Each structure stands twice: as structure tokens, then as C-alpha cells.
Amino acid sequence: MNLNMTLSAGSSTPIENVANAREKLERSPPLWVQVYLQTDVSKSVQWIKRAEAAGCTALVLTVDTPILGNRLSERRSLLAEKELSTKPIASAATVNRILMDARTKQEAKDIADSAGGALINSALTWETTIPFLRSVSSMKILVKGIMSPEDARLAVDYGVDGIVVSNHGGRQLDCVPATLELLPQIAEVVAGKIPVILDGGVRRGSDVFKAIALGADFVLVGRPVLWGLAYDGENGVSAVLNILERELSQTMALAGVCSISEIGRSYLGVTREDGFGIKRL
């Protein structure tokens, strides 16, 4: 289907293996890589260099996790932290999850001190982070976790190559707005200067249509693909993606749209309400 893929920094599969599998395809889709900058940035640089050497063309920097949210579902999960901790790339995420169980400030400090710089960096700034990434990699830079027009404007000003409007699946902050609500304001500020990507809650092809109509250039899909993988491996992934593609085509046909470029807000019958959210007319 020639869709691009973004590999998580916490992947249990080495990026080199993914890149090798990609090269065997008749059409090699673009491969992007997601990264958290760690307090010891040299650890992150190693991962970035590996990704670039493997053929990745874009770096997706996640910025909405300066600390870990109160992820109750993860607390209840059967995730084996000890197994994950043996994988260096997963160490930052693992340590941050362990921190959720700290009962006192001193206990949290002890966990952080033992991490050896593996914690996710909570002191990123526009002024230093983007130039730093430019200095260590020639990959395109996308910033994931943009949830305000102000940050979108800063992303443009500091020369990033694209933004992802994302609320981390609502797992970081349970009262955060839906990405679709904020998308129109963010797209208006960006004004086509860089690509605007949306993720969060894309479950049907009609969701893709709505996102494009409200200003997204394209969307990212996560959980549906994993559901397909769990159901039937590679065939399950293919089935999910084909369903989304078919539903998008159906929605376009029923809306009277012949091409992606024709999709606009008028097809939804929605407008912004007092500068926040969307409503039916």
C-alpha cells in the first residue's frame, strides 16, 4: 500500500531488522523513527545515528512526555518490566513507568539516580533542542505532541519539517481536548507552511476524511494496526489498512468528492465555537 511507518524508540524489534524487511519489498515505503530525548542525550544520539544508518528519513520527536502521566491502565497491565529493561532502547520508557510506583519523593529520586541518564528529558526548549537535532542528524524533524496554536507557530518559526497534533492517546492527561477539536486552529496558524499530521482516535476511513477536512495533511494510525497484527499477523495488518482505505473512498464518494484535494470543511457542516472545539451547524 506504500504507506510509511514510524518505528517507536521502545520497539522490541531492532530497527535494522525492520529496515532489512522493508528493503525486500517491491515498493519500499518511507521509514520514520520516533524518539524521546533522554537526560543523557548521548544515549538518544546513539539511537538517532542507528536509525539514520538504517535508512530512516525522518525523526519524530515526542515532546508531550516531560513526565509520565497517571496511566492507570498501564498500572493494571501485565507488562513485564524486567523483560523490557534488558532492551537498551526501551530503558527510558521503562524507568519512567517504574517511577509511577514511587511512593515518596526520596524513592522517586533513588529510582531516577539509578537510571544513569535514561530518564526522558523534561527540560527541552525550542532554542536548544531543534538546533541540537540538526547538528547530529540530516533526517527531517517532526515534532509530535503539538496541542496548541502557539506551539504550532513556534514549530514553524524554529524550522521543523512537520508537526503531529497528538495528545498521546489521552494517556498523559485524562482531561486533554481531543486532537480533532484543536486541529482547525492549529492548521490555520500553520497556513500550509509545513505538513500538519493528526493522530488519536482514527478508527474509520470517515475519521481520515474528517481530519483532512479540518486541516490535516494526513493521519497516523496506531492501535487499529496492532489489533490487526494481534488478530492475524501480517494479513491482519493488511486487512485493517485496506478497510480504512475502502472506507475513506466510500466516504469521499458519498460526499461527492473525487480527490483528496477537494476535501474541505464545508463537507462536514461544522464550525469553530468561540475559538475552541467544533459543533454542528
Coordinates of C-alpha atoms in Angstrom, one line a residue:
M1 CA 0.0 0.0 0.0
N2 CA 3.1 2.2 0.1
L3 CA 2.2 3.7 3.5
N4 CA 5.0 5.0 5.6
M5 CA 5.8 3.5 9.0
T6 CA 7.1 5.1 12.2
L7 CA 9.1 2.8 14.5
S8 CA 8.9 3.5 18.2
A9 CA 12.0 4.1 20.2
G10 CA 10.6 1.4 22.6
S11 CA 10.2 -1.2 19.8
S12 CA 11.2 -4.7 20.8
T13 CA 12.4 -5.3 17.2
P14 CA 15.8 -3.8 16.2
I15 CA 15.4 -1.0 13.7
E16 CA 17.9 -2.7 11.4
N17 CA 15.6 -5.8 11.2
V18 CA 12.7 -3.6 10.2
A19 CA 14.8 -1.7 7.6
N20 CA 16.1 -5.0 6.1
A21 CA 12.5 -6.3 5.8
R22 CA 11.5 -3.0 4.1
E23 CA 14.2 -3.3 1.5
K24 CA 12.9 -6.6 0.3
L25 CA 9.6 -5.1 -0.7
E26 CA 8.9 -4.2 -4.4
R27 CA 8.0 -0.7 -3.2
S28 CA 9.9 0.5 -0.1
P29 CA 7.7 2.8 1.9
P30 CA 9.3 5.7 3.8
L31 CA 10.6 4.6 7.3
W32 CA 10.4 7.2 10.1
V33 CA 11.7 6.8 13.7
Q34 CA 10.2 8.1 16.9
V35 CA 12.5 9.3 19.7
Y36 CA 12.4 10.6 23.2
L37 CA 15.4 12.7 24.2
Q38 CA 16.9 11.4 27.4
T39 CA 18.6 13.3 30.2
D40 CA 21.8 11.8 28.9
V41 CA 21.4 13.0 25.3
S42 CA 24.3 10.8 24.2
K43 CA 22.0 7.8 24.7
S44 CA 19.5 9.3 22.3
V45 CA 22.1 10.2 19.8
Q46 CA 23.2 6.6 19.5
W47 CA 19.6 5.7 18.6
I48 CA 19.3 8.5 16.2
K49 CA 22.5 7.5 14.4
R50 CA 21.4 3.9 14.2
A51 CA 18.1 5.0 12.7
E52 CA 19.7 7.2 10.1
A53 CA 22.2 4.5 9.2
A54 CA 19.3 2.1 8.7
G55 CA 17.7 4.4 6.2
C56 CA 15.2 6.3 8.2
T57 CA 14.3 9.6 6.5
A58 CA 12.5 11.4 9.4
L59 CA 12.9 11.8 13.1
V60 CA 9.6 12.1 15.1
L61 CA 10.5 13.8 18.4
T62 CA 7.8 13.2 21.1
V63 CA 7.6 16.2 23.3
D64 CA 4.4 15.6 25.4
T65 CA 6.1 13.4 28.0
P66 CA 8.3 15.6 30.2
I67 CA 6.9 13.4 33.0
L68 CA 4.7 10.3 32.8
G69 CA 1.0 10.8 33.3
N70 CA -1.1 8.9 35.7
R71 CA -1.6 5.9 33.4
L72 CA -4.0 3.7 35.4
S73 CA -4.4 1.2 32.5
E74 CA -0.6 0.6 32.4
R75 CA -0.5 0.2 36.2
R76 CA -3.1 -2.6 35.8
S77 CA -1.4 -4.2 32.8
L78 CA 0.7 -7.4 32.9
L79 CA 3.6 -5.8 31.2
A80 CA 6.9 -7.4 32.2
E81 CA 9.1 -4.5 33.1
K82 CA 12.1 -6.8 33.8
E83 CA 12.0 -8.2 30.3
L84 CA 11.8 -4.7 28.8
S85 CA 14.7 -3.4 30.9
T86 CA 17.1 -5.7 29.1
K87 CA 16.5 -3.8 25.9
P88 CA 18.6 -0.5 25.9
I89 CA 16.2 1.5 23.7
A90 CA 13.3 0.7 25.9
S91 CA 15.1 1.8 29.1
A92 CA 13.8 5.4 29.2
A93 CA 10.2 4.3 28.9
T94 CA 10.7 1.5 31.4
V95 CA 12.3 3.7 34.1
N96 CA 9.5 6.3 33.7
R97 CA 6.9 3.6 34.2
I98 CA 8.7 2.4 37.3
L99 CA 8.6 5.9 38.6
M100 CA 4.8 5.8 38.6
D101 CA 5.1 3.4 41.6
A102 CA 7.3 5.6 43.7
R103 CA 5.5 6.4 47.0
T104 CA 7.8 9.2 48.3
K105 CA 10.0 11.9 46.8
Q106 CA 13.1 10.2 48.1
E107 CA 12.0 6.9 46.4
A108 CA 11.5 8.7 43.1
K109 CA 14.9 10.3 43.4
D110 CA 16.6 7.0 44.1
I111 CA 14.9 5.5 41.0
A112 CA 16.0 8.4 38.9
D113 CA 19.6 8.3 40.2
S114 CA 19.8 4.6 39.4
A115 CA 18.7 5.2 35.8
G116 CA 22.0 6.6 34.8
G117 CA 20.6 9.3 32.5
A118 CA 18.0 7.1 30.9
L119 CA 15.0 9.2 32.1
I120 CA 13.1 11.2 29.4
N121 CA 14.4 14.8 29.4
S122 CA 12.0 17.2 30.9
A123 CA 13.9 20.3 30.1
L124 CA 13.6 20.5 26.3
T125 CA 13.4 24.0 24.7
W126 CA 12.8 25.2 21.2
E127 CA 16.0 27.3 21.3
T128 CA 18.3 24.3 22.0
T129 CA 16.6 21.1 21.0
I130 CA 15.9 21.7 17.3
P131 CA 19.4 23.1 16.6
F132 CA 20.9 20.1 18.5
L133 CA 19.0 17.6 16.4
R134 CA 20.0 19.4 13.3
S135 CA 23.6 19.1 14.4
V136 CA 23.5 15.3 14.9
S137 CA 21.3 14.2 12.0
S138 CA 20.3 15.1 8.5
M139 CA 16.9 13.5 8.8
K140 CA 13.8 15.6 8.6
I141 CA 12.5 16.6 12.0
L142 CA 8.8 16.3 13.1
V143 CA 7.6 17.3 16.5
K144 CA 4.9 15.1 17.9
G145 CA 2.6 16.3 20.8
I146 CA 1.6 19.7 19.5
M147 CA -1.7 20.7 21.1
S148 CA -1.9 24.5 20.8
P149 CA -1.7 27.1 18.1
E150 CA 1.1 28.8 20.0
D151 CA 3.3 25.7 19.8
A152 CA 2.4 25.2 16.2
R153 CA 3.6 28.7 15.5
L154 CA 6.9 28.1 17.3
A155 CA 7.4 24.9 15.4
V156 CA 7.2 26.9 12.1
D157 CA 9.4 29.6 13.5
Y158 CA 12.1 27.2 14.5
G159 CA 12.1 25.4 11.2
V160 CA 10.8 21.9 12.0
D161 CA 9.7 20.0 8.9
G162 CA 6.3 19.0 10.2
I163 CA 4.1 18.6 13.3
V164 CA 1.9 15.9 14.7
V165 CA -1.2 17.1 16.5
S166 CA -1.3 14.4 19.3
N167 CA -2.5 14.1 22.9
H168 CA -0.6 10.8 23.4
G169 CA -3.9 8.9 23.1
G170 CA -5.3 10.7 26.1
R171 CA -2.9 8.7 28.3
Q172 CA -0.8 11.6 29.5
L173 CA -3.6 13.8 30.8
D174 CA -7.1 12.5 31.0
C175 CA -8.8 15.9 30.6
V176 CA -6.9 16.9 27.5
P177 CA -9.0 18.0 24.5
A178 CA -9.5 15.7 21.5
T179 CA -7.0 16.3 18.8
L180 CA -9.8 16.9 16.2
E181 CA -11.1 19.8 18.3
L182 CA -7.8 21.7 18.2
L183 CA -6.8 20.8 14.7
P184 CA -8.7 23.7 12.9
Q185 CA -7.0 26.3 15.0
I186 CA -3.5 24.7 14.6
A187 CA -3.9 24.3 10.8
E188 CA -5.0 27.9 10.5
V189 CA -1.8 29.1 12.3
V190 CA 0.5 26.8 10.2
A191 CA -1.2 28.0 7.0
G192 CA 0.4 25.3 4.8
K193 CA 4.0 26.2 5.7
I194 CA 4.7 22.7 7.0
P195 CA 2.7 19.4 7.0
V196 CA 0.2 19.1 9.8
I197 CA -0.4 15.4 10.8
L198 CA -3.1 14.2 13.2
D199 CA -3.2 11.2 15.4
G200 CA -5.6 9.9 18.1
G201 CA -8.9 8.1 17.6
V202 CA -8.6 7.3 13.9
R203 CA -10.7 4.2 13.7
R204 CA -12.6 4.5 10.4
G205 CA -12.0 5.9 7.0
S206 CA -14.5 8.6 7.7
D207 CA -12.2 9.7 10.6
V208 CA -9.5 10.3 8.0
F209 CA -11.9 12.3 5.9
K210 CA -12.8 14.5 8.9
A211 CA -9.2 15.1 9.8
I212 CA -8.3 16.2 6.2
A213 CA -11.4 18.4 6.1
L214 CA -10.3 20.2 9.3
G215 CA -6.8 20.8 8.1
A216 CA -4.6 17.7 8.4
D217 CA -2.4 16.7 5.5
F218 CA -2.6 13.1 6.6
V219 CA -3.0 11.0 9.8
L220 CA -1.2 8.5 11.9
V221 CA -2.8 5.2 12.9
G222 CA -1.6 3.1 15.8
R223 CA -3.9 0.8 17.7
P224 CA -6.0 -0.5 14.8
V225 CA -2.9 -1.8 13.1
L226 CA -1.8 -3.5 16.3
W227 CA -5.3 -5.0 16.6
G228 CA -4.9 -6.4 13.1
L229 CA -1.5 -7.7 13.9
A230 CA -2.7 -9.5 17.1
Y231 CA -5.7 -11.0 15.2
D232 CA -3.9 -12.4 12.1
G233 CA -0.3 -11.2 11.8
E234 CA 0.7 -9.6 8.5
N235 CA -2.6 -10.5 7.0
G236 CA -4.4 -8.8 9.8
V237 CA -2.4 -5.6 9.3
S238 CA -3.2 -5.6 5.6
A239 CA -6.9 -6.2 6.3
V240 CA -7.1 -3.2 8.7
L241 CA -5.3 -0.8 6.3
N242 CA -7.5 -2.0 3.4
I243 CA -10.6 -1.4 5.5
L244 CA -9.5 2.2 6.3
E245 CA -8.7 2.8 2.6
R246 CA -12.0 1.4 1.4
E247 CA -14.0 3.4 4.0
L248 CA -12.2 6.6 3.0
S249 CA -13.1 6.0 -0.6
Q250 CA -16.7 5.3 0.3
T251 CA -16.9 8.5 2.4
M252 CA -15.4 10.5 -0.4
A253 CA -17.9 9.1 -2.9
L254 CA -20.9 9.7 -0.7
A255 CA -19.7 13.2 -0.1
G256 CA -19.4 13.9 -3.8
V257 CA -15.6 14.3 -3.6
C258 CA -13.4 13.0 -6.4
S259 CA -9.9 13.7 -4.9
I260 CA -8.2 14.3 -1.6
S261 CA -7.5 17.9 -2.6
E262 CA -11.3 18.6 -2.8
I263 CA -12.0 17.7 0.8
G264 CA -12.8 20.7 2.9
R265 CA -14.6 21.9 6.0
S266 CA -17.8 22.6 4.1
Y267 CA -18.3 18.9 3.6
L268 CA -18.6 18.4 7.4
G269 CA -21.1 21.2 8.2
V270 CA -19.0 22.3 11.2
T271 CA -17.5 25.5 12.5
R272 CA -15.4 26.6 15.4
E273 CA -17.3 27.6 18.5
D274 CA -15.8 30.6 20.3
G275 CA -12.3 29.7 19.2
F276 CA -12.5 26.2 20.7
G277 CA -13.9 22.9 19.5
I278 CA -16.3 22.2 16.7
K279 CA -20.1 22.0 16.6
R280 CA -22.8 21.1 14.1
L281 CA -24.4 23.9 12.2

